[in-house]
mmCIF file of N, CA and C in Angstrom:
data_model
loop_
_atom_site.group_PDB
_atom_site.id
_atom_site.type_symbol
_atom_site.label_atom_id
_atom_site.label_comp_id
_atom_site.label_asym_id
_atom_site.label_seq_id
_atom_site.Cartn_x
_atom_site.Cartn_y
_atom_site.Cartn_z
ATOM 1 N N SER A 1 -7.974 -33.619 37.822
ATOM 2 C CA SER A 1 -6.818 -34.197 38.486
ATOM 3 C C SER A 1 -7.264 -34.823 39.800
ATOM 4 N N THR A 2 -6.425 -35.649 40.342
ATOM 5 C CA THR A 2 -6.759 -36.309 41.603
ATOM 6 C C THR A 2 -6.561 -35.366 42.771
ATOM 7 N N ILE A 3 -7.219 -35.653 43.866
ATOM 8 C CA ILE A 3 -7.106 -34.857 45.087
ATOM 9 C C ILE A 3 -6.085 -35.525 45.990
ATOM 10 N N CYS A 4 -5.132 -34.728 46.485
ATOM 11 C CA CYS A 4 -4.072 -35.240 47.350
ATOM 12 C C CYS A 4 -4.124 -34.534 48.692
ATOM 13 N N SER A 5 -3.744 -35.208 49.740
ATOM 14 C CA SER A 5 -3.628 -34.621 51.066
ATOM 15 C C SER A 5 -2.155 -34.591 51.434
ATOM 16 N N VAL A 6 -1.707 -33.482 52.000
ATOM 17 C CA VAL A 6 -0.307 -33.327 52.371
ATOM 18 C C VAL A 6 -0.221 -33.157 53.872
ATOM 19 N N THR A 7 0.609 -33.951 54.529
ATOM 20 C CA THR A 7 0.844 -33.825 55.955
ATOM 21 C C THR A 7 2.345 -33.793 56.186
ATOM 22 N N VAL A 8 2.800 -32.794 56.930
ATOM 23 C CA VAL A 8 4.210 -32.676 57.267
ATOM 24 C C VAL A 8 4.340 -32.965 58.747
ATOM 25 N N THR A 9 5.226 -33.884 59.107
ATOM 26 C CA THR A 9 5.401 -34.247 60.498
ATOM 27 C C THR A 9 6.830 -33.963 60.928
ATOM 28 N N VAL A 10 6.969 -33.201 62.012
ATOM 29 C CA VAL A 10 8.274 -32.912 62.593
ATOM 30 C C VAL A 10 8.122 -33.082 64.097
ATOM 31 N N ALA A 11 8.968 -33.913 64.691
ATOM 32 C CA ALA A 11 8.872 -34.224 66.118
ATOM 33 C C ALA A 11 7.432 -34.645 66.407
ATOM 34 N N SER A 12 6.758 -33.983 67.361
ATOM 35 C CA SER A 12 5.375 -34.347 67.675
ATOM 36 C C SER A 12 4.383 -33.351 67.078
ATOM 37 N N THR A 13 4.825 -32.565 66.120
ATOM 38 C CA THR A 13 3.967 -31.551 65.524
ATOM 39 C C THR A 13 3.640 -31.950 64.096
ATOM 40 N N SER A 14 2.345 -31.985 63.765
ATOM 41 C CA SER A 14 1.987 -32.215 62.371
ATOM 42 C C SER A 14 0.911 -31.222 61.977
ATOM 43 N N VAL A 15 0.994 -30.783 60.731
ATOM 44 C CA VAL A 15 0.041 -29.847 60.154
ATOM 45 C C VAL A 15 -0.297 -30.379 58.771
ATOM 46 N N GLY A 16 -1.558 -30.334 58.408
ATOM 47 C CA GLY A 16 -1.960 -30.788 57.084
ATOM 48 C C GLY A 16 -2.991 -29.852 56.482
ATOM 49 N N VAL A 17 -3.027 -29.791 55.174
ATOM 50 C CA VAL A 17 -4.051 -29.049 54.452
ATOM 51 C C VAL A 17 -4.686 -29.997 53.442
ATOM 52 N N HIS A 18 -6.002 -29.933 53.328
ATOM 53 C CA HIS A 18 -6.715 -30.810 52.408
ATOM 54 C C HIS A 18 -8.068 -30.216 52.087
ATOM 55 N N PRO A 19 -8.716 -30.506 51.007
ATOM 56 C CA PRO A 19 -8.198 -31.243 49.848
ATOM 57 C C PRO A 19 -7.325 -30.342 48.983
ATOM 58 N N ASN A 20 -6.556 -30.950 48.139
ATOM 59 C CA ASN A 20 -5.718 -30.226 47.203
ATOM 60 C C ASN A 20 -5.883 -30.894 45.843
ATOM 61 N N PRO A 21 -6.589 -30.283 44.916
ATOM 62 C CA PRO A 21 -6.989 -28.882 44.815
ATOM 63 C C PRO A 21 -8.196 -28.553 45.702
ATOM 64 N N ALA A 22 -8.272 -27.272 46.088
ATOM 65 C CA ALA A 22 -9.356 -26.773 46.928
ATOM 66 C C ALA A 22 -10.469 -26.239 46.032
ATOM 67 N N ALA A 23 -11.653 -26.780 46.179
ATOM 68 C CA ALA A 23 -12.794 -26.355 45.367
ATOM 69 C C ALA A 23 -13.535 -25.217 46.058
ATOM 70 N N GLY A 24 -13.910 -24.205 45.287
ATOM 71 C CA GLY A 24 -14.674 -23.102 45.832
ATOM 72 C C GLY A 24 -13.921 -22.244 46.823
ATOM 73 N N GLY A 25 -12.590 -22.328 46.816
ATOM 74 C CA GLY A 25 -11.783 -21.522 47.724
ATOM 75 C C GLY A 25 -11.839 -21.980 49.162
ATOM 76 N N ARG A 26 -12.288 -23.204 49.412
ATOM 77 C CA ARG A 26 -12.397 -23.712 50.777
ATOM 78 C C ARG A 26 -11.493 -24.939 50.948
ATOM 79 N N PHE A 27 -10.714 -24.922 52.024
ATOM 80 C CA PHE A 27 -9.915 -26.082 52.380
ATOM 81 C C PHE A 27 -9.878 -26.194 53.894
ATOM 82 N N TYR A 28 -9.288 -27.257 54.380
ATOM 83 C CA TYR A 28 -9.225 -27.508 55.822
ATOM 84 C C TYR A 28 -7.778 -27.618 56.272
ATOM 85 N N LEU A 29 -7.513 -27.077 57.437
ATOM 86 C CA LEU A 29 -6.198 -27.157 58.057
ATOM 87 C C LEU A 29 -6.343 -28.049 59.284
ATOM 88 N N THR A 30 -5.524 -29.075 59.388
ATOM 89 C CA THR A 30 -5.562 -29.948 60.553
ATOM 90 C C THR A 30 -4.233 -29.841 61.299
ATOM 91 N N THR A 31 -4.319 -29.880 62.626
ATOM 92 C CA THR A 31 -3.139 -29.789 63.473
ATOM 93 C C THR A 31 -3.179 -30.897 64.520
ATOM 94 N N ALA A 32 -2.046 -31.172 65.127
ATOM 95 C CA ALA A 32 -1.962 -32.211 66.150
ATOM 96 C C ALA A 32 -2.383 -31.704 67.524
ATOM 97 N N SER A 33 -2.410 -30.384 67.706
ATOM 98 C CA SER A 33 -2.763 -29.848 69.022
ATOM 99 C C SER A 33 -3.765 -28.713 68.879
ATOM 100 N N THR A 34 -4.301 -28.274 70.002
ATOM 101 C CA THR A 34 -5.268 -27.177 70.000
ATOM 102 C C THR A 34 -4.608 -25.832 70.285
ATOM 103 N N GLY A 35 -3.278 -25.801 70.316
ATOM 104 C CA GLY A 35 -2.547 -24.559 70.555
ATOM 105 C C GLY A 35 -2.700 -23.582 69.409
ATOM 106 N N GLU A 36 -2.240 -22.354 69.621
ATOM 107 C CA GLU A 36 -2.380 -21.308 68.613
ATOM 108 C C GLU A 36 -1.544 -21.610 67.366
ATOM 109 N N ILE A 37 -2.147 -21.337 66.220
ATOM 110 C CA ILE A 37 -1.464 -21.466 64.943
ATOM 111 C C ILE A 37 -1.833 -20.255 64.090
ATOM 112 N N VAL A 38 -0.842 -19.644 63.478
ATOM 113 C CA VAL A 38 -1.055 -18.493 62.595
ATOM 114 C C VAL A 38 -1.045 -19.010 61.168
ATOM 115 N N VAL A 39 -2.007 -18.561 60.381
ATOM 116 C CA VAL A 39 -2.127 -18.996 58.988
ATOM 117 C C VAL A 39 -2.053 -17.770 58.084
ATOM 118 N N ASN A 40 -1.141 -17.818 57.119
ATOM 119 C CA ASN A 40 -1.028 -16.800 56.080
ATOM 120 C C ASN A 40 -1.236 -17.494 54.739
ATOM 121 N N VAL A 41 -2.057 -16.901 53.881
ATOM 122 C CA VAL A 41 -2.273 -17.449 52.546
ATOM 123 C C VAL A 41 -1.870 -16.373 51.544
ATOM 124 N N TYR A 42 -1.010 -16.761 50.606
ATOM 125 C CA TYR A 42 -0.471 -15.839 49.609
ATOM 126 C C TYR A 42 -0.806 -16.310 48.202
ATOM 127 N N THR A 43 -0.874 -15.357 47.266
ATOM 128 C CA THR A 43 -0.939 -15.721 45.855
ATOM 129 C C THR A 43 0.448 -16.199 45.444
ATOM 130 N N SER A 44 0.542 -16.749 44.240
ATOM 131 C CA SER A 44 1.850 -17.202 43.761
ATOM 132 C C SER A 44 2.804 -16.034 43.523
ATOM 133 N N THR A 45 2.277 -14.800 43.461
ATOM 134 C CA THR A 45 3.133 -13.623 43.296
ATOM 135 C C THR A 45 3.453 -12.940 44.631
ATOM 136 N N GLY A 46 2.974 -13.509 45.739
ATOM 137 C CA GLY A 46 3.332 -12.989 47.054
ATOM 138 C C GLY A 46 2.323 -12.056 47.696
ATOM 139 N N GLN A 47 1.173 -11.820 47.068
ATOM 140 C CA GLN A 47 0.143 -10.961 47.666
ATOM 141 C C GLN A 47 -0.549 -11.713 48.798
ATOM 142 N N LEU A 48 -0.656 -11.081 49.964
ATOM 143 C CA LEU A 48 -1.315 -11.684 51.116
ATOM 144 C C LEU A 48 -2.825 -11.691 50.892
ATOM 145 N N LEU A 49 -3.427 -12.890 50.918
ATOM 146 C CA LEU A 49 -4.870 -13.037 50.742
ATOM 147 C C LEU A 49 -5.595 -13.168 52.078
ATOM 148 N N LEU A 50 -4.934 -13.812 53.039
ATOM 149 C CA LEU A 50 -5.581 -14.106 54.308
ATOM 150 C C LEU A 50 -4.529 -14.205 55.398
ATOM 151 N N HIS A 51 -4.828 -13.615 56.544
ATOM 152 C CA HIS A 51 -3.976 -13.734 57.734
ATOM 153 C C HIS A 51 -4.910 -13.943 58.917
ATOM 154 N N THR A 52 -4.718 -15.034 59.643
ATOM 155 C CA THR A 52 -5.574 -15.314 60.788
ATOM 156 C C THR A 52 -4.814 -16.126 61.830
ATOM 157 N N ALA A 53 -5.218 -15.995 63.081
ATOM 158 C CA ALA A 53 -4.686 -16.811 64.174
ATOM 159 C C ALA A 53 -5.814 -17.712 64.656
ATOM 160 N N LEU A 54 -5.533 -18.991 64.788
ATOM 161 C CA LEU A 54 -6.537 -19.979 65.172
ATOM 162 C C LEU A 54 -6.093 -20.689 66.443
ATOM 163 N N GLN A 55 -7.071 -21.095 67.267
ATOM 164 C CA GLN A 55 -6.735 -21.799 68.496
ATOM 165 C C GLN A 55 -7.976 -22.520 69.018
ATOM 166 N N GLY A 56 -7.758 -23.683 69.652
ATOM 167 C CA GLY A 56 -8.835 -24.381 70.337
ATOM 168 C C GLY A 56 -9.401 -25.591 69.628
ATOM 169 N N GLN A 57 -8.988 -25.856 68.399
ATOM 170 C CA GLN A 57 -9.470 -27.010 67.644
ATOM 171 C C GLN A 57 -8.284 -27.714 67.002
ATOM 172 N N THR A 58 -8.552 -28.858 66.407
ATOM 173 C CA THR A 58 -7.514 -29.559 65.641
ATOM 174 C C THR A 58 -7.813 -29.551 64.149
ATOM 175 N N GLU A 59 -8.997 -29.064 63.756
ATOM 176 C CA GLU A 59 -9.310 -28.901 62.337
ATOM 177 C C GLU A 59 -10.083 -27.604 62.147
ATOM 178 N N TYR A 60 -9.670 -26.830 61.144
ATOM 179 C CA TYR A 60 -10.271 -25.526 60.878
ATOM 180 C C TYR A 60 -10.650 -25.420 59.410
ATOM 181 N N PRO A 61 -11.878 -24.973 59.105
ATOM 182 C CA PRO A 61 -12.205 -24.670 57.712
ATOM 183 C C PRO A 61 -11.621 -23.306 57.348
ATOM 184 N N ILE A 62 -11.001 -23.208 56.202
ATOM 185 C CA ILE A 62 -10.438 -21.945 55.710
ATOM 186 C C ILE A 62 -11.182 -21.585 54.428
ATOM 187 N N GLN A 63 -11.789 -20.399 54.407
ATOM 188 C CA GLN A 63 -12.485 -19.916 53.222
ATOM 189 C C GLN A 63 -11.733 -18.711 52.683
ATOM 190 N N LEU A 64 -11.274 -18.801 51.445
ATOM 191 C CA LEU A 64 -10.556 -17.698 50.827
ATOM 192 C C LEU A 64 -11.526 -16.608 50.408
ATOM 193 N N PRO A 65 -11.059 -15.361 50.325
ATOM 194 C CA PRO A 65 -11.906 -14.259 49.854
ATOM 195 C C PRO A 65 -12.453 -14.551 48.464
ATOM 196 N N MET A 66 -13.655 -14.076 48.184
ATOM 197 C CA MET A 66 -14.344 -14.357 46.924
ATOM 198 C C MET A 66 -13.549 -13.951 45.685
ATOM 199 N N GLN A 67 -12.778 -12.852 45.747
ATOM 200 C CA GLN A 67 -12.050 -12.390 44.559
ATOM 201 C C GLN A 67 -10.955 -13.355 44.121
ATOM 202 N N THR A 68 -10.617 -14.346 44.936
ATOM 203 C CA THR A 68 -9.559 -15.295 44.575
ATOM 204 C C THR A 68 -10.103 -16.569 43.966
ATOM 205 N N LEU A 69 -11.410 -16.640 43.749
ATOM 206 C CA LEU A 69 -12.008 -17.882 43.290
ATOM 207 C C LEU A 69 -11.892 -18.062 41.784
ATOM 208 N N SER A 70 -10.675 -18.137 41.319
ATOM 209 C CA SER A 70 -10.391 -18.502 39.939
ATOM 210 C C SER A 70 -9.327 -19.579 39.989
ATOM 211 N N LEU A 71 -9.085 -20.212 38.883
ATOM 212 C CA LEU A 71 -8.059 -21.245 38.856
ATOM 213 C C LEU A 71 -6.712 -20.606 39.139
ATOM 214 N N SER A 72 -6.102 -20.948 40.259
ATOM 215 C CA SER A 72 -4.838 -20.334 40.621
ATOM 216 C C SER A 72 -4.084 -21.220 41.606
ATOM 217 N N THR A 73 -2.845 -20.848 41.840
ATOM 218 C CA THR A 73 -2.007 -21.516 42.823
ATOM 219 C C THR A 73 -1.841 -20.580 44.010
ATOM 220 N N ILE A 74 -1.965 -21.128 45.223
ATOM 221 C CA ILE A 74 -1.760 -20.346 46.430
ATOM 222 C C ILE A 74 -0.689 -21.005 47.279
ATOM 223 N N VAL A 75 -0.140 -20.227 48.196
ATOM 224 C CA VAL A 75 0.844 -20.738 49.148
ATOM 225 C C VAL A 75 0.257 -20.548 50.537
ATOM 226 N N VAL A 76 0.155 -21.642 51.292
ATOM 227 C CA VAL A 76 -0.372 -21.609 52.648
ATOM 228 C C VAL A 76 0.803 -21.766 53.606
ATOM 229 N N GLN A 77 0.974 -20.778 54.487
ATOM 230 C CA GLN A 77 2.055 -20.803 55.474
ATOM 231 C C GLN A 77 1.420 -20.932 56.852
ATOM 232 N N THR A 78 1.903 -21.883 57.654
ATOM 233 C CA THR A 78 1.435 -22.020 59.024
ATOM 234 C C THR A 78 2.603 -21.796 59.970
ATOM 235 N N ILE A 79 2.325 -21.091 61.066
ATOM 236 C CA ILE A 79 3.353 -20.809 62.067
ATOM 237 C C ILE A 79 2.799 -21.234 63.414
ATOM 238 N N SER A 80 3.488 -22.145 64.063
ATOM 239 C CA SER A 80 3.088 -22.635 65.375
ATOM 240 C C SER A 80 4.341 -22.749 66.224
ATOM 241 N N GLY A 81 4.454 -21.871 67.230
ATOM 242 C CA GLY A 81 5.677 -21.849 68.030
ATOM 243 C C GLY A 81 6.849 -21.483 67.147
ATOM 244 N N ASN A 82 7.886 -22.328 67.141
ATOM 245 C CA ASN A 82 9.065 -22.088 66.301
ATOM 246 C C ASN A 82 9.009 -22.850 64.979
ATOM 247 N N ASN A 83 7.862 -23.449 64.673
ATOM 248 C CA ASN A 83 7.729 -24.263 63.469
ATOM 249 C C ASN A 83 6.933 -23.531 62.395
ATOM 250 N N THR A 84 7.518 -23.411 61.218
ATOM 251 C CA THR A 84 6.844 -22.811 60.069
ATOM 252 C C THR A 84 6.760 -23.857 58.971
ATOM 253 N N ARG A 85 5.564 -24.016 58.409
ATOM 254 C CA ARG A 85 5.338 -24.963 57.321
ATOM 255 C C ARG A 85 4.770 -24.199 56.132
ATOM 256 N N THR A 86 5.093 -24.651 54.931
ATOM 257 C CA THR A 86 4.584 -24.027 53.714
ATOM 258 C C THR A 86 4.026 -25.119 52.798
ATOM 259 N N PHE A 87 2.829 -24.870 52.290
ATOM 260 C CA PHE A 87 2.152 -25.794 51.384
ATOM 261 C C PHE A 87 1.761 -25.029 50.127
ATOM 262 N N THR A 88 1.909 -25.654 48.977
ATOM 263 C CA THR A 88 1.446 -25.074 47.727
ATOM 264 C C THR A 88 0.162 -25.821 47.343
ATOM 265 N N MET A 89 -0.882 -25.032 47.037
ATOM 266 C CA MET A 89 -2.180 -25.626 46.715
ATOM 267 C C MET A 89 -2.732 -25.050 45.423
ATOM 268 N N LEU A 90 -3.569 -25.816 44.772
ATOM 269 C CA LEU A 90 -4.308 -25.367 43.606
ATOM 270 C C LEU A 90 -5.729 -25.040 44.050
ATOM 271 N N VAL A 91 -6.258 -23.894 43.597
ATOM 272 C CA VAL A 91 -7.619 -23.480 43.914
ATOM 273 C C VAL A 91 -8.398 -23.384 42.618
ATOM 274 N N HIS A 92 -9.603 -23.948 42.613
ATOM 275 C CA HIS A 92 -10.467 -23.772 41.449
ATOM 276 C C HIS A 92 -11.875 -23.431 41.920
ATOM 277 N N PRO A 93 -12.614 -22.695 41.072
ATOM 278 C CA PRO A 93 -13.961 -22.247 41.473
ATOM 279 C C PRO A 93 -14.936 -23.387 41.713
#
């Protein structure tokens, strides 16, 4: 399938995740500012795979735990200030 990039823009805040699908459990999160952003990654059944707080950059590499490296769908949630964004991604080994 083709690789798509998703960017959500609200006011002056934008957050994006790419590439989608994510190969090898690795994807990148891009933000418009260097402020703190909390990232939660869930399985499609709601199991928390990753929880981290990031700050100081506008692009971050995200590596999922090795046990999740099978063909699956994940949900990436970002929280920055009062803004919460949710992205659905496909992961393949």
